[in-house]
Amino acid sequence: MKPFKSNKRRTRLLAVLLILAAAAGAALYFAPYLPAHIRYLDARITDTFEKDRWSIPARVYARPLEIAHGKDISPEEIEYELQLAGYVASRGEALTQGSYIRKNGSIEVITRPFTFMEGFQKSRHCLISFNRQGNVAEIVDLNTRNILEFLRFDPVTIASFLPENFEDRILLTREDIPDLFLRLLLAVEDQNFYDHYGISLKGIARAMVQNIRAGRTVAGGSTLTQQLVKNHFLSNERTLKRKFNEIIMAVLLERKYSKQDILVAYCNEIFLGQDGKRALHGFSLASQHYFQKNLNQLSLEQMAMLVGMVKGPSYYNPKTNPERTQRRRNIVLQVAFKEKLITSDQYEKARILPVILKEQLLSGINAYPSFIDLVQRRLLQNYARNNLTNDGLLIFTTLDPTTQRIASREFKQSIQQIQEQKKVTALEGAFLISDRITGEILAMSGGKNPSIGSYNRSLDAKRQVGSLIKPAVYLTALENGYTLTTPLSDTGVRITDADTGSHWQPKNYGGREHGSVYLYQALGHSLNLATVRLGMQLGVHSVLNTLHKLGVEEKFPPYPSILLGSEEMSPFTVLQMYQTIASDGFYTPLRVIRDVLDNSGNVIQSNRLTVEQRFKNEDIWLLQYALQQVVEQGTASSLQKFVPGRYHIAGKTGTTNDNRDSWFAGYSGDKIGVVWLGRDDDSSTGLTGSSGAMAAWGNIFSKISITPLDDHPPKGISYRTVSISPWGKSGNSRPVSTHIPYRINENTPIHYQDQEKSLSRDLETMLDSIIKIFQ
């Protein structure tokens, strides 16, 4: 034993001599510059630590989950969003903030406090029960035993706008850090933290002894303060100058700031792994990333794992090296037991547990790339990019995570199915869904497999819209006194350009002409010839003015071909157009951002709902009736295979020349959706609006939560009985009577020939009525 002790003393003595020699050498080298250098380092610390300690990325939130008595939302949907927001399912232990338990047709939950634009919302302990129809039956506050009509959860974080160094973090305060976690951290990283002044000669000597004996670097002598300085102010280069600066700055930091300030800063700065390009900094973000929990919700073994990762986040990465991570975690637990921070029973139970990470519901940050792209474009209209990456803004958006998840899944599956069934390759597409009343974007996708930085077809793919334009033509007619039963001529037409002498001779899809048809039939069956004749009677400029009133900002030349959708629009523009139609003629700008708060919770931007009535309610309602006929018996009649007729969907198919583009736009009682399918090279897909986009739309709207469209007519609308021949049948088929809405006291100018036909139909109707009386 004596030789061993002698060797140990010699090693320690050698270490001390080396430290003294290094210190003396550094002092001699830097002596002439030391006072000025210290002042420079002191100013650098002050500037960084007191002004902008970190570049804090803007945090982007989805709309908060709000439930009310009678709301049509299933327990599965609520649980999905709770998990998405980082709520933890209880496995028998007592509930805490941010945890829940689902059992016997109910969900018991303790919400987390959160600061909304309206102010601070405290935590609530509630029981949510459901009826057999899947609706919310009752919400009870278990603390007060009061029945609540409404409950709002803190929103899901859906993105961060990262700075150029790709660092991401969620800041902690001292109150956010559990005492046990801090004791574990200091026991492993710096046991003398509260006794030193930034550096520890004893720690440096001990590390040098271990390194000399091992013949390699196995330990570091840096204090926690030195680690903070190195990570926050300095590079990782191993030079004498860098180490010298580290020591001086550690002492200066300890002199200027409290131990608590330094400790909290360390917990926010420490690097704890990578998520793609994103660097995970701070224990708060690491806790969310690896466990989807707040730091104060972690169990003992989870805390120990994070503390253990400090030594080497890549080497002890729990996703790639769980066994190695577990061994390191158990060393932390062993130290905690040795320092009497935990009991023997706690130690034994924790060390045998495997490393279990929360399965990521979303793959990394910015998991809604198309939506976030739109959010960023809107923000950059009012903020500089560095405001988004550095200032810690809180962005509250309109995204509905449940609708987005279902719609994205169904959209991708629909494209795969269409490609297989129709033998189409390289098919791409986009979809958008908005709230019918508010114009808020609930879900969107710019491709079948969107990713960050990829081409966002929902915003940037401008394609011919085909028959989607026709509602603008027919709305123009209704505004000018036409009725749904105004006869139109669906016969050949040839238009000559007066300047060039060139001719345009459109045709119906399939080439057939239908003679005299009612206005609502022409729209329902998307008749090109009747539409062109009508549009030329109204004037192309009048139709373009209607487009502008519907919210289309692009300027188009007044070519007759515009009447059949030769103009190019993005799916986003099409949605804006149909938003005005669906919201009873009130123009509501599509909205993606609700509010923006600064990092102190102060409101700096609030996007309130704005509406402007641009069309008469009666005209819009008559157009809606015609669009419902599109679905009931027109080009979109097969939509009823997906969405039952009781929802009274209104919509329109769109197909462009050579079947290059397939469109469908439609709405229910609460949601509007637009789907486009096509190829990026603009070649033919062989798909019509009904065989492509409408099928995808139907798959989406059959799965998301929707309400029926109220088809009760407004004041000023009544019904008249009209006799019509069954569509597609021969002229010998017996006419049938049907009820068509019209404006009360309408005064419609009709040409003599059309009036004669109308009188003939009225006579047929009267005869039908007399026959029925005597039958």
Short mmCIF file of C-alpha atoms in Angstrom, two decimals, residues 79 83 86-93 95 98-102 293 358:
data_model
loop_
_atom_site.label_atom_id
_atom_site.label_comp_id
_atom_site.label_asym_id
_atom_site.label_seq_id
_atom_site.Cartn_x
_atom_site.Cartn_y
_atom_site.Cartn_z
CA GLU A 79 -56.74 12.79 -25.88
CA GLN A 83 -50.82 14.39 -25.85
CA GLY A 86 -47.47 17.44 -23.78
CA TYR A 87 -50.13 16.31 -21.32
CA VAL A 88 -49.20 13.05 -19.61
CA ALA A 89 -51.53 10.08 -19.19
CA SER A 90 -51.62 9.00 -15.55
CA ARG A 91 -50.81 5.35 -14.83
CA GLY A 92 -52.40 5.33 -11.40
CA GLU A 93 -50.43 8.11 -9.73
CA LEU A 95 -52.86 13.85 -11.19
CA GLY A 98 -50.56 18.82 -17.29
CA SER A 99 -51.75 15.26 -16.67
CA TYR A 100 -54.99 13.38 -17.28
CA ILE A 101 -56.66 10.01 -16.95
CA ARG A 102 -59.22 8.55 -19.33
CA LYS A 293 -43.22 16.75 -20.27
CA LYS A 358 -42.19 9.46 -25.24
#
